[in-house]
PDB file of C-alpha atoms and ligand atoms in Angstrom:
ATOM      1  CA  UNK A  16      58.249 -17.196  58.109  1.00  0.00           C
ATOM      2  CA  UNK A  17      60.719 -20.114  57.798  1.00  0.00           C
ATOM      3  CA  UNK A  18      59.770 -22.525  54.993  1.00  0.00           C
ATOM      4  CA  UNK A  19      59.097 -25.451  57.374  1.00  0.00           C
ATOM      5  CA  UNK A  20      56.682 -23.360  59.467  1.00  0.00           C
ATOM      6  CA  UNK A  21      54.980 -22.044  56.341  1.00  0.00           C
ATOM      7  CA  UNK A  22      54.394 -25.558  54.998  1.00  0.00           C
ATOM      8  CA  UNK A  23      52.967 -26.651  58.361  1.00  0.00           C
ATOM      9  CA  UNK A  24      50.702 -23.602  58.579  1.00  0.00           C
ATOM     10  CA  UNK A  25      49.435 -24.139  55.033  1.00  0.00           C
ATOM     11  CA  UNK A  26      48.777 -27.820  55.665  1.00  0.00           C
ATOM     12  CA  UNK A  27      46.880 -27.039  58.845  1.00  0.00           C
ATOM     13  CA  UNK A  28      44.738 -24.360  57.264  1.00  0.00           C
ATOM     14  CA  UNK A  29      43.797 -26.846  54.518  1.00  0.00           C
ATOM     15  CA  UNK A  30      42.431 -29.272  57.090  1.00  0.00           C
ATOM     16  CA  UNK A  31      40.934 -26.840  59.575  1.00  0.00           C
ATOM     17  CA  UNK A  32      39.116 -23.557  59.208  1.00  0.00           C
ATOM     18  CA  UNK A  33      40.500 -20.741  61.359  1.00  0.00           C
ATOM     19  CA  UNK A  34      38.933 -20.419  64.807  1.00  0.00           C
ATOM     20  CA  UNK A  35      36.719 -17.557  63.634  1.00  0.00           C
ATOM     21  CA  UNK A  36      35.379 -19.404  60.555  1.00  0.00           C
ATOM     22  CA  UNK A  37      31.620 -19.828  60.475  1.00  0.00           C
ATOM     23  CA  UNK A  38      29.442 -22.380  58.699  1.00  0.00           C
ATOM     24  CA  UNK A  39      28.355 -19.553  56.411  1.00  0.00           C
ATOM     25  CA  UNK A  40      31.697 -19.809  54.673  1.00  0.00           C
ATOM     26  CA  UNK A  41      31.109 -23.446  53.757  1.00  0.00           C
ATOM     27  CA  UNK A  42      29.901 -24.612  50.371  1.00  0.00           C
ATOM     28  CA  UNK A  43      28.679 -28.196  50.308  1.00  0.00           C
ATOM     29  CA  UNK A  44      27.522 -30.241  47.328  1.00  0.00           C
ATOM     30  CA  UNK A  45      24.937 -33.016  47.604  1.00  0.00           C
ATOM     31  CA  UNK A  46      24.674 -35.752  45.004  1.00  0.00           C
ATOM     32  CA  UNK A  47      21.059 -36.775  45.519  1.00  0.00           C
ATOM     33  CA  UNK A  48      19.637 -39.960  43.945  1.00  0.00           C
ATOM     34  CA  UNK A  49      16.485 -38.444  42.459  1.00  0.00           C
ATOM     35  CA  UNK A  50      12.874 -38.291  43.533  1.00  0.00           C
ATOM     36  CA  UNK A  51      11.707 -41.901  43.415  1.00  0.00           C
ATOM     37  CA  UNK A  52       9.712 -41.719  46.639  1.00  0.00           C
ATOM     38  CA  UNK A  53       7.882 -39.372  48.980  1.00  0.00           C
ATOM     39  CA  UNK A  54      10.643 -39.988  51.509  1.00  0.00           C
ATOM     40  CA  UNK A  55      13.315 -38.910  49.014  1.00  0.00           C
ATOM     41  CA  UNK A  56      11.411 -35.708  48.187  1.00  0.00           C
ATOM     42  CA  UNK A  57      11.211 -34.917  51.911  1.00  0.00           C
ATOM     43  CA  UNK A  58      14.920 -35.591  52.379  1.00  0.00           C
ATOM     44  CA  UNK A  59      15.717 -33.011  49.677  1.00  0.00           C
ATOM     45  CA  UNK A  60      13.384 -30.410  51.209  1.00  0.00           C
ATOM     46  CA  UNK A  61      14.694 -31.015  54.742  1.00  0.00           C
ATOM     47  CA  UNK A  62      18.355 -30.891  53.582  1.00  0.00           C
ATOM     48  CA  UNK A  63      17.810 -27.449  52.043  1.00  0.00           C
ATOM     49  CA  UNK A  64      16.135 -26.202  55.233  1.00  0.00           C
ATOM     50  CA  UNK A  65      18.938 -27.598  57.434  1.00  0.00           C
ATOM     51  CA  UNK A  66      21.556 -25.898  55.220  1.00  0.00           C
ATOM     52  CA  UNK A  67      19.687 -22.596  55.462  1.00  0.00           C
ATOM     53  CA  UNK A  68      19.504 -22.858  59.274  1.00  0.00           C
ATOM     54  CA  UNK A  69      23.296 -23.106  59.373  1.00  0.00           C
ATOM     55  CA  UNK A  70      23.884 -20.489  56.648  1.00  0.00           C
ATOM     56  CA  UNK A  71      25.605 -23.064  54.418  1.00  0.00           C
ATOM     57  CA  UNK A  72      25.839 -22.570  50.685  1.00  0.00           C
ATOM     58  CA  UNK A  73      24.259 -25.827  49.474  1.00  0.00           C
ATOM     59  CA  UNK A  74      24.292 -27.230  45.924  1.00  0.00           C
ATOM     60  CA  UNK A  75      22.109 -30.224  45.057  1.00  0.00           C
ATOM     61  CA  UNK A  76      22.623 -32.356  41.933  1.00  0.00           C
ATOM     62  CA  UNK A  77      19.734 -34.693  41.032  1.00  0.00           C
ATOM     63  CA  UNK A  78      21.155 -37.921  39.555  1.00  0.00           C
ATOM     64  CA  UNK A  79      17.843 -39.267  38.269  1.00  0.00           C
ATOM     65  CA  UNK A  80      18.625 -42.745  39.672  1.00  0.00           C
ATOM     66  CA  UNK A  81      21.874 -43.090  37.712  1.00  0.00           C
ATOM     67  CA  UNK A  82      25.217 -43.817  39.365  1.00  0.00           C
ATOM     68  CA  UNK A  83      27.047 -42.324  36.366  1.00  0.00           C
ATOM     69  CA  UNK A  84      25.289 -38.984  37.021  1.00  0.00           C
ATOM     70  CA  UNK A  85      26.315 -39.165  40.670  1.00  0.00           C
ATOM     71  CA  UNK A  86      29.945 -39.750  39.681  1.00  0.00           C
ATOM     72  CA  UNK A  87      29.786 -36.771  37.277  1.00  0.00           C
ATOM     73  CA  UNK A  88      28.309 -34.572  40.016  1.00  0.00           C
ATOM     74  CA  UNK A  89      31.023 -35.586  42.498  1.00  0.00           C
ATOM     75  CA  UNK A  90      33.721 -34.777  39.906  1.00  0.00           C
ATOM     76  CA  UNK A  91      32.140 -31.396  39.296  1.00  0.00           C
ATOM     77  CA  UNK A  92      32.062 -30.693  43.068  1.00  0.00           C
ATOM     78  CA  UNK A  93      35.748 -31.654  43.255  1.00  0.00           C
ATOM     79  CA  UNK A  94      36.589 -29.369  40.304  1.00  0.00           C
ATOM     80  CA  UNK A  95      34.795 -26.512  42.043  1.00  0.00           C
ATOM     81  CA  UNK A  96      36.858 -27.140  45.199  1.00  0.00           C
ATOM     82  CA  UNK A  97      33.851 -27.421  47.514  1.00  0.00           C
ATOM     83  CA  UNK A  98      34.349 -27.792  51.261  1.00  0.00           C
ATOM     84  CA  UNK A  99      32.522 -31.130  51.519  1.00  0.00           C
ATOM     85  CA  UNK A 100      30.426 -33.537  49.486  1.00  0.00           C
ATOM     86  CA  UNK A 101      27.298 -35.372  50.599  1.00  0.00           C
ATOM     87  CA  UNK A 102      26.443 -38.539  48.700  1.00  0.00           C
ATOM     88  CA  UNK A 103      23.275 -40.644  48.820  1.00  0.00           C
ATOM     89  CA  UNK A 104      24.676 -43.649  46.923  1.00  0.00           C
ATOM     90  CA  UNK A 105      22.078 -45.230  44.636  1.00  0.00           C
ATOM     91  CA  UNK A 106      23.948 -48.562  44.778  1.00  0.00           C
ATOM     92  CA  UNK A 107      26.572 -49.872  47.179  1.00  0.00           C
ATOM     93  CA  UNK A 108      29.444 -50.644  44.798  1.00  0.00           C
ATOM     94  CA  UNK A 109      31.493 -48.792  42.180  1.00  0.00           C
ATOM     95  CA  UNK A 110      32.560 -45.740  44.178  1.00  0.00           C
ATOM     96  CA  UNK A 111      36.269 -46.387  44.807  1.00  0.00           C
ATOM     97  CA  UNK A 112      37.756 -44.351  41.952  1.00  0.00           C
ATOM     98  CA  UNK A 113      35.712 -41.192  42.420  1.00  0.00           C
ATOM     99  CA  UNK A 114      35.971 -41.284  46.214  1.00  0.00           C
ATOM    100  CA  UNK A 115      39.763 -41.645  45.908  1.00  0.00           C
ATOM    101  CA  UNK A 116      39.693 -38.501  43.735  1.00  0.00           C
ATOM    102  CA  UNK A 117      37.774 -36.636  46.457  1.00  0.00           C
ATOM    103  CA  UNK A 118      40.218 -37.895  49.087  1.00  0.00           C
ATOM    104  CA  UNK A 119      43.205 -36.751  47.009  1.00  0.00           C
ATOM    105  CA  UNK A 120      41.552 -33.324  46.688  1.00  0.00           C
ATOM    106  CA  UNK A 121      41.136 -33.364  50.529  1.00  0.00           C
ATOM    107  CA  UNK A 122      37.370 -32.951  50.248  1.00  0.00           C
ATOM    108  CA  UNK A 123      35.548 -34.935  52.946  1.00  0.00           C
ATOM    109  CA  UNK A 124      32.630 -37.070  51.784  1.00  0.00           C
ATOM    110  CA  UNK A 125      29.622 -37.899  53.964  1.00  0.00           C
ATOM    111  CA  UNK A 126      27.239 -40.693  52.986  1.00  0.00           C
ATOM    112  CA  UNK A 127      23.558 -39.983  53.533  1.00  0.00           C
ATOM    113  CA  UNK A 128      20.845 -42.617  54.059  1.00  0.00           C
ATOM    114  CA  UNK A 129      22.567 -45.455  52.163  1.00  0.00           C
ATOM    115  CA  UNK A 130      25.872 -47.230  52.636  1.00  0.00           C
ATOM    116  CA  UNK A 131      28.620 -48.308  50.289  1.00  0.00           C
ATOM    117  CA  UNK A 132      30.695 -51.465  50.164  1.00  0.00           C
ATOM    118  CA  UNK A 133      32.273 -51.846  53.629  1.00  0.00           C
ATOM    119  CA  UNK A 134      35.710 -52.403  52.045  1.00  0.00           C
ATOM    120  CA  UNK A 135      35.777 -48.680  51.208  1.00  0.00           C
ATOM    121  CA  UNK A 136      35.235 -47.238  54.674  1.00  0.00           C
ATOM    122  CA  UNK A 137      38.397 -45.114  54.620  1.00  0.00           C
ATOM    123  CA  UNK A 138      37.142 -43.238  51.556  1.00  0.00           C
ATOM    124  CA  UNK A 139      34.459 -41.328  53.438  1.00  0.00           C
ATOM    125  CA  UNK A 140      34.406 -39.352  56.663  1.00  0.00           C
ATOM    126  CA  UNK A 141      31.151 -40.653  58.118  1.00  0.00           C
ATOM    127  CA  UNK A 142      27.796 -42.143  57.125  1.00  0.00           C
ATOM    128  CA  UNK A 143      24.490 -40.824  58.446  1.00  0.00           C
ATOM    129  CA  UNK A 144      22.062 -43.713  58.069  1.00  0.00           C
ATOM    130  CA  UNK A 145      19.529 -45.773  59.945  1.00  0.00           C
ATOM    131  CA  UNK A 146      20.152 -49.421  60.801  1.00  0.00           C
ATOM    132  CA  UNK A 147      18.429 -50.799  57.725  1.00  0.00           C
ATOM    133  CA  UNK A 148      18.928 -54.444  58.742  1.00  0.00           C
ATOM    134  CA  UNK A 149      17.127 -53.645  61.987  1.00  0.00           C
ATOM    135  CA  UNK A 150      14.256 -51.957  60.069  1.00  0.00           C
ATOM    136  CA  UNK A 151      13.676 -55.203  58.152  1.00  0.00           C
ATOM    137  CA  UNK A 152      13.953 -57.224  61.364  1.00  0.00           C
ATOM    138  CA  UNK A 153      11.351 -55.051  63.110  1.00  0.00           C
ATOM    139  CA  UNK A 154       9.022 -55.560  60.110  1.00  0.00           C
ATOM    140  CA  UNK A 155       9.514 -59.346  60.285  1.00  0.00           C
ATOM    141  CA  UNK A 156       9.004 -59.460  64.049  1.00  0.00           C
ATOM    142  CA  UNK A 157       5.826 -57.391  63.736  1.00  0.00           C
ATOM    143  CA  UNK A 158       4.467 -59.981  61.286  1.00  0.00           C
ATOM    144  CA  UNK A 159       5.442 -62.896  63.538  1.00  0.00           C
ATOM    145  CA  UNK A 160       3.598 -61.270  66.437  1.00  0.00           C
ATOM    146  CA  UNK A 161       0.580 -60.380  64.312  1.00  0.00           C
ATOM    147  CA  UNK A 162      -0.041 -63.761  62.659  1.00  0.00           C
ATOM    148  CA  UNK A 163       0.930 -65.987  65.586  1.00  0.00           C
ATOM    149  CA  UNK A 164       0.900 -69.632  64.501  1.00  0.00           C
ATOM    150  CA  UNK A 165      -1.346 -69.048  61.440  1.00  0.00           C
ATOM    151  CA  UNK A 166       0.239 -70.031  58.085  1.00  0.00           C
ATOM    152  CA  UNK A 167       1.228 -66.874  56.210  1.00  0.00           C
ATOM    153  CA  UNK A 168       2.516 -66.518  52.647  1.00  0.00           C
ATOM    154  CA  UNK A 169       4.402 -63.260  52.192  1.00  0.00           C
ATOM    155  CA  UNK A 170       5.162 -61.394  48.979  1.00  0.00           C
ATOM    156  CA  UNK A 171       8.085 -58.965  49.094  1.00  0.00           C
ATOM    157  CA  UNK A 172       8.585 -55.766  47.113  1.00  0.00           C
ATOM    158  CA  UNK A 173      12.287 -55.040  47.132  1.00  0.00           C
ATOM    159  CA  UNK A 174      13.950 -51.670  46.715  1.00  0.00           C
ATOM    160  CA  UNK A 175      16.450 -50.791  43.977  1.00  0.00           C
ATOM    161  CA  UNK A 176      18.693 -53.744  43.131  1.00  0.00           C
ATOM    162  CA  UNK A 177      22.185 -53.210  44.553  1.00  0.00           C
ATOM    163  CA  UNK A 178      21.103 -50.473  47.001  1.00  0.00           C
ATOM    164  CA  UNK A 179      22.410 -51.144  50.518  1.00  0.00           C
ATOM    165  CA  UNK A 180      18.989 -50.519  52.022  1.00  0.00           C
ATOM    166  CA  UNK A 181      17.350 -53.098  49.724  1.00  0.00           C
ATOM    167  CA  UNK A 182      19.929 -55.769  50.571  1.00  0.00           C
ATOM    168  CA  UNK A 183      19.763 -54.981  54.293  1.00  0.00           C
ATOM    169  CA  UNK A 184      15.987 -54.706  54.587  1.00  0.00           C
ATOM    170  CA  UNK A 185      15.646 -58.111  52.910  1.00  0.00           C
ATOM    171  CA  UNK A 186      18.252 -59.655  55.179  1.00  0.00           C
ATOM    172  CA  UNK A 187      16.686 -58.093  58.289  1.00  0.00           C
ATOM    173  CA  UNK A 188      13.171 -59.290  57.450  1.00  0.00           C
ATOM    174  CA  UNK A 189      14.421 -62.830  56.846  1.00  0.00           C
ATOM    175  CA  UNK A 190      16.112 -62.706  60.264  1.00  0.00           C
ATOM    176  CA  UNK A 191      12.881 -61.386  61.827  1.00  0.00           C
ATOM    177  CA  UNK A 192      10.808 -64.334  60.585  1.00  0.00           C
ATOM    178  CA  UNK A 193      13.565 -66.955  61.029  1.00  0.00           C
ATOM    179  CA  UNK A 194      12.444 -69.978  63.027  1.00  0.00           C
ATOM    180  CA  UNK A 195       8.757 -69.388  62.211  1.00  0.00           C
ATOM    181  CA  UNK A 196       8.073 -72.051  59.604  1.00  0.00           C
ATOM    182  CA  UNK A 197       4.425 -70.918  59.276  1.00  0.00           C
ATOM    183  CA  UNK A 198       5.687 -67.703  57.577  1.00  0.00           C
ATOM    184  CA  UNK A 199       7.149 -68.032  54.090  1.00  0.00           C
ATOM    185  CA  UNK A 200       8.267 -65.527  51.465  1.00  0.00           C
ATOM    186  CA  UNK A 201       6.684 -66.970  48.338  1.00  0.00           C
ATOM    187  CA  UNK A 202       7.573 -64.176  45.895  1.00  0.00           C
ATOM    188  CA  UNK A 203      10.141 -61.402  45.938  1.00  0.00           C
ATOM    189  CA  UNK A 204      10.857 -58.854  43.223  1.00  0.00           C
ATOM    190  CA  UNK A 205      12.138 -55.301  42.898  1.00  0.00           C
ATOM    191  CA  UNK A 206       9.646 -52.456  42.636  1.00  0.00           C
ATOM    192  CA  UNK A 207      12.506 -49.917  42.455  1.00  0.00           C
ATOM    193  CA  UNK A 208      11.188 -47.925  45.434  1.00  0.00           C
ATOM    194  CA  UNK A 209       8.455 -46.356  43.243  1.00  0.00           C
ATOM    195  CA  UNK A 210       4.678 -46.327  43.585  1.00  0.00           C
ATOM    196  CA  UNK A 211       4.089 -47.232  39.919  1.00  0.00           C
ATOM    197  CA  UNK A 212       6.466 -50.193  39.966  1.00  0.00           C
ATOM    198  CA  UNK A 213       5.115 -51.351  43.345  1.00  0.00           C
ATOM    199  CA  UNK A 214       1.621 -51.486  41.867  1.00  0.00           C
ATOM    200  CA  UNK A 215       2.756 -53.242  38.696  1.00  0.00           C
ATOM    201  CA  UNK A 216       4.711 -55.938  40.557  1.00  0.00           C
ATOM    202  CA  UNK A 217       1.900 -56.460  43.068  1.00  0.00           C
ATOM    203  CA  UNK A 218      -0.543 -56.955  40.167  1.00  0.00           C
ATOM    204  CA  UNK A 219       1.690 -59.713  38.812  1.00  0.00           C
ATOM    205  CA  UNK A 220       1.972 -61.334  42.285  1.00  0.00           C
ATOM    206  CA  UNK A 221      -1.824 -61.291  42.642  1.00  0.00           C
ATOM    207  CA  UNK A 222      -2.279 -62.848  39.213  1.00  0.00           C
ATOM    208  CA  UNK A 223       0.247 -65.591  39.962  1.00  0.00           C
ATOM    209  CA  UNK A 224      -1.214 -66.322  43.417  1.00  0.00           C
ATOM    210  CA  UNK A 225      -4.844 -67.265  42.753  1.00  0.00           C
ATOM    211  CA  UNK A 226      -6.081 -63.691  42.387  1.00  0.00           C
ATOM    212  CA  UNK A 227      -4.386 -62.816  45.694  1.00  0.00           C
ATOM    213  CA  UNK A 228      -6.147 -65.517  47.710  1.00  0.00           C
ATOM    214  CA  UNK A 229      -2.830 -67.256  48.544  1.00  0.00           C
ATOM    215  CA  UNK A 230      -1.254 -64.060  49.864  1.00  0.00           C
ATOM    216  CA  UNK A 231      -1.405 -63.342  53.581  1.00  0.00           C
ATOM    217  CA  UNK A 232       0.931 -60.323  53.763  1.00  0.00           C
ATOM    218  CA  UNK A 233       2.972 -57.853  51.714  1.00  0.00           C
ATOM    219  CA  UNK A 234       6.352 -56.627  52.935  1.00  0.00           C
ATOM    220  CA  UNK A 235       7.594 -53.601  50.957  1.00  0.00           C
ATOM    221  CA  UNK A 236      11.022 -52.010  51.393  1.00  0.00           C
ATOM    222  CA  UNK A 237       9.330 -48.594  51.282  1.00  0.00           C
ATOM    223  CA  UNK A 238       5.901 -47.054  51.758  1.00  0.00           C
ATOM    224  CA  UNK A 239       5.591 -45.753  48.215  1.00  0.00           C
ATOM    225  CA  UNK A 240       5.720 -49.274  46.773  1.00  0.00           C
ATOM    226  CA  UNK A 241       3.186 -50.279  49.430  1.00  0.00           C
ATOM    227  CA  UNK A 242       0.819 -47.469  48.438  1.00  0.00           C
ATOM    228  CA  UNK A 243       1.009 -48.834  44.856  1.00  0.00           C
ATOM    229  CA  UNK A 244       0.467 -52.396  46.141  1.00  0.00           C
ATOM    230  CA  UNK A 245      -2.574 -51.317  48.186  1.00  0.00           C
ATOM    231  CA  UNK A 246      -4.100 -49.909  45.016  1.00  0.00           C
ATOM    232  CA  UNK A 247      -3.448 -53.199  43.184  1.00  0.00           C
ATOM    233  CA  UNK A 248      -5.028 -55.214  46.039  1.00  0.00           C
ATOM    234  CA  UNK A 249      -8.131 -53.011  46.002  1.00  0.00           C
ATOM    235  CA  UNK A 250      -8.455 -53.297  42.225  1.00  0.00           C
ATOM    236  CA  UNK A 251      -8.308 -57.105  42.631  1.00  0.00           C
ATOM    237  CA  UNK A 252     -11.357 -56.873  44.900  1.00  0.00           C
ATOM    238  CA  UNK A 253      -9.492 -57.651  48.139  1.00  0.00           C
ATOM    239  CA  UNK A 254      -9.136 -55.662  51.340  1.00  0.00           C
ATOM    240  CA  UNK A 255      -5.578 -54.437  52.026  1.00  0.00           C
ATOM    241  CA  UNK A 256      -4.748 -54.164  55.708  1.00  0.00           C
ATOM    242  CA  UNK A 257      -7.338 -56.835  56.489  1.00  0.00           C
ATOM    243  CA  UNK A 258      -7.404 -59.734  54.006  1.00  0.00           C
ATOM    244  CA  UNK A 259      -3.788 -58.969  53.074  1.00  0.00           C
ATOM    245  CA  UNK A 260      -1.609 -57.533  55.853  1.00  0.00           C
ATOM    246  CA  UNK A 261       0.883 -54.785  55.041  1.00  0.00           C
ATOM    247  CA  UNK A 262       4.207 -53.777  56.577  1.00  0.00           C
ATOM    248  CA  UNK A 263       6.640 -51.329  55.007  1.00  0.00           C
ATOM    249  CA  UNK A 264       9.295 -48.714  55.781  1.00  0.00           C
ATOM    250  CA  UNK A 265       9.613 -44.878  55.753  1.00  0.00           C
ATOM    251  CA  UNK A 266       6.486 -43.568  57.560  1.00  0.00           C
ATOM    252  CA  UNK A 267       5.410 -41.172  54.795  1.00  0.00           C
ATOM    253  CA  UNK A 268       2.096 -39.306  55.244  1.00  0.00           C
ATOM    254  CA  UNK A 269       0.256 -41.390  52.606  1.00  0.00           C
ATOM    255  CA  UNK A 270       0.804 -44.646  54.490  1.00  0.00           C
ATOM    256  CA  UNK A 271      -0.805 -43.047  57.573  1.00  0.00           C
ATOM    257  CA  UNK A 272      -3.737 -41.980  55.416  1.00  0.00           C
ATOM    258  CA  UNK A 273      -4.077 -45.632  54.315  1.00  0.00           C
ATOM    259  CA  UNK A 274      -3.683 -46.795  57.925  1.00  0.00           C
ATOM    260  CA  UNK A 275      -6.393 -44.397  59.101  1.00  0.00           C
ATOM    261  CA  UNK A 276      -8.680 -45.906  56.423  1.00  0.00           C
ATOM    262  CA  UNK A 277      -7.866 -49.439  57.666  1.00  0.00           C
ATOM    263  CA  UNK A 278      -5.928 -50.256  54.479  1.00  0.00           C
ATOM    264  CA  UNK A 279      -2.373 -50.494  55.900  1.00  0.00           C
ATOM    265  CA  UNK A 280      -1.089 -52.091  59.086  1.00  0.00           C
ATOM    266  CA  UNK A 281       2.455 -51.078  59.966  1.00  0.00           C
ATOM    267  CA  UNK A 282       5.370 -48.889  58.936  1.00  0.00           C
ATOM    268  CA  UNK A 283       8.843 -48.222  60.313  1.00  0.00           C
ATOM    269  CA  UNK A 284       9.921 -44.601  60.356  1.00  0.00           C
ATOM    270  CA  UNK A 285      13.036 -43.395  58.551  1.00  0.00           C
ATOM    271  CA  UNK A 286      13.831 -39.782  59.344  1.00  0.00           C
ATOM    272  CA  UNK A 287      14.249 -37.548  56.283  1.00  0.00           C
ATOM    273  CA  UNK A 288      16.698 -35.423  58.296  1.00  0.00           C
ATOM    274  CA  UNK A 289      19.983 -37.084  57.408  1.00  0.00           C
ATOM    275  CA  UNK A 290      21.616 -33.790  56.412  1.00  0.00           C
ATOM    276  CA  UNK A 291      21.288 -32.038  59.803  1.00  0.00           C
ATOM    277  CA  UNK A 292      23.686 -34.407  61.637  1.00  0.00           C
ATOM    278  CA  UNK A 293      25.935 -34.467  58.529  1.00  0.00           C
ATOM    279  CA  UNK A 294      26.242 -30.649  58.492  1.00  0.00           C
ATOM    280  CA  UNK A 295      27.065 -30.636  62.204  1.00  0.00           C
ATOM    281  CA  UNK A 296      29.753 -33.274  61.691  1.00  0.00           C
ATOM    282  CA  UNK A 297      31.343 -31.284  58.846  1.00  0.00           C
ATOM    283  CA  UNK A 298      31.197 -27.989  60.750  1.00  0.00           C
ATOM    284  CA  UNK A 299      32.974 -29.558  63.771  1.00  0.00           C
ATOM    285  CA  UNK A 300      35.497 -31.291  61.519  1.00  0.00           C
ATOM    286  CA  UNK A 301      36.327 -28.132  59.588  1.00  0.00           C
ATOM    287  CA  UNK A 302      36.390 -25.822  62.600  1.00  0.00           C
ATOM    288  CA  UNK A 303      38.154 -28.002  65.157  1.00  0.00           C
ATOM    289  CA  UNK A 304      39.322 -31.107  63.311  1.00  0.00           C
ATOM    290  CA  UNK A 305      36.819 -33.207  65.295  1.00  0.00           C
ATOM    291  CA  UNK A 306      36.545 -36.669  63.774  1.00  0.00           C
ATOM    292  CA  UNK A 307      32.947 -37.880  63.772  1.00  0.00           C
ATOM    293  CA  UNK A 308      32.149 -41.545  64.439  1.00  0.00           C
ATOM    294  CA  UNK A 309      32.228 -43.618  61.249  1.00  0.00           C
ATOM    295  CA  UNK A 310      28.482 -44.217  61.590  1.00  0.00           C
ATOM    296  CA  UNK A 311      25.984 -41.625  62.809  1.00  0.00           C
ATOM    297  CA  UNK A 312      22.906 -43.760  63.350  1.00  0.00           C
ATOM    298  CA  UNK A 313      19.441 -42.252  63.023  1.00  0.00           C
ATOM    299  CA  UNK A 314      16.488 -43.659  64.951  1.00  0.00           C
ATOM    300  CA  UNK A 315      13.831 -45.996  63.577  1.00  0.00           C
ATOM    301  CA  UNK A 316      10.382 -46.457  65.082  1.00  0.00           C
ATOM    302  CA  UNK A 317       7.475 -48.811  64.418  1.00  0.00           C
ATOM    303  CA  UNK A 318       4.010 -47.312  63.878  1.00  0.00           C
ATOM    304  CA  UNK A 319       0.772 -49.282  63.723  1.00  0.00           C
ATOM    305  CA  UNK A 320      -2.931 -48.460  63.624  1.00  0.00           C
ATOM    306  CA  UNK A 321      -2.748 -48.114  67.436  1.00  0.00           C
ATOM    307  CA  UNK A 322      -0.662 -44.918  67.020  1.00  0.00           C
ATOM    308  CA  UNK A 323      -3.441 -42.565  65.905  1.00  0.00           C
ATOM    309  CA  UNK A 324      -2.521 -42.591  62.197  1.00  0.00           C
ATOM    310  CA  UNK A 325      -4.774 -39.618  61.350  1.00  0.00           C
ATOM    311  CA  UNK A 326      -2.898 -37.414  63.838  1.00  0.00           C
ATOM    312  CA  UNK A 327       0.486 -38.594  62.490  1.00  0.00           C
ATOM    313  CA  UNK A 328      -0.729 -37.874  58.947  1.00  0.00           C
ATOM    314  CA  UNK A 329      -1.781 -34.356  59.958  1.00  0.00           C
ATOM    315  CA  UNK A 330       1.575 -33.700  61.611  1.00  0.00           C
ATOM    316  CA  UNK A 331       3.576 -34.901  58.610  1.00  0.00           C
ATOM    317  CA  UNK A 332       1.575 -33.832  55.577  1.00  0.00           C
ATOM    318  CA  UNK A 333       3.247 -30.441  55.091  1.00  0.00           C
ATOM    319  CA  UNK A 334       6.832 -31.537  55.772  1.00  0.00           C
ATOM    320  CA  UNK A 335       7.882 -31.929  52.140  1.00  0.00           C
ATOM    321  CA  UNK A 336       6.916 -35.551  51.459  1.00  0.00           C
TER     322      UNK A 336
HETATM  323  O1  AHR B  20      17.660 -44.872  51.149  1.00  0.00           O
HETATM  324  C1  AHR B  20      16.422 -44.658  51.721  1.00  0.00           C
HETATM  325  C2  AHR B  20      15.340 -45.193  50.854  1.00  0.00           C
HETATM  326  O2  AHR B  20      15.400 -44.596  49.593  1.00  0.00           O
HETATM  327  C3  AHR B  20      13.937 -44.905  51.325  1.00  0.00           C
HETATM  328  O3  AHR B  20      13.476 -45.822  52.273  1.00  0.00           O
HETATM  329  C4  AHR B  20      13.190 -45.014  50.061  1.00  0.00           C
HETATM  330  O4  AHR B  20      11.897 -44.494  50.089  1.00  0.00           O
HETATM  331  C5  AHR B  20      14.098 -44.232  49.187  1.00  0.00           C
HETATM  332  O5  AHR B  20      13.865 -44.311  47.899  1.00  0.00           O
END
């Protein structure tokens, strides 16, 4: 084969798998954040199942909430020459160097469930995420509709500082309540997306706000923090879901259990199946060179007590949450 043709053929085979290649030949690494929430646990379980369905060799590295561990895992995936890397970025910034390394090694990177700094869009193939600004907005609009013109002091439990979803869910909620001067966020602090931290921060809010009497509603960036907050409200002798309204995000089984007991009011669903669409995008890219859209958006849906929470709990309880 002439040298020019050989170089072209080699370059092409690096970018595309041969027509007969199957997903079973792919090895994909996933740098997962950790297991801070029920939703995260379900995402890990669902990712493994989606890989198995497609006969993909799937390696998961648990970063235990640390960006430095995620960077190490990505470097190890690059050194192993994997076919693709999935990344759930714990925070939005600080990825440029390692993602450039993956790009140089011609390993496509797919972001799962969280975004990175928009300036770095060319460093990843696609992002499979929900519209997290919209999730916050839906939460805010639900509260506006629920309280009407009544004055309402809100306390906010934020997700991990620097995480795209925490920034966006805050921004979205503020947009949802904008123009309703009867609704005010009086306290806002991170609960790190965990149940324990959600409870601890809610206890301090209750203490600072007249034993909870000044609080009309809690907005939590995820259900796990809300489950912790509900516990704190009950321990303070108040009725969550009634005396203090609740709205949060994820739609994990435990929030439906609380809703069925009248202790939670609303949640916005985040699908734990981010990996399925990501695998399909990689398979098409490797097999046919198909470029996926830069953003593969997953659906979000509002659930309230009107949606038969017990039935939703029963349908979700064995899904890996
Ligand atoms: O990035 C998604 C968020 O991360 C989930 O809403 C939260 O539960 C998780 O920790």
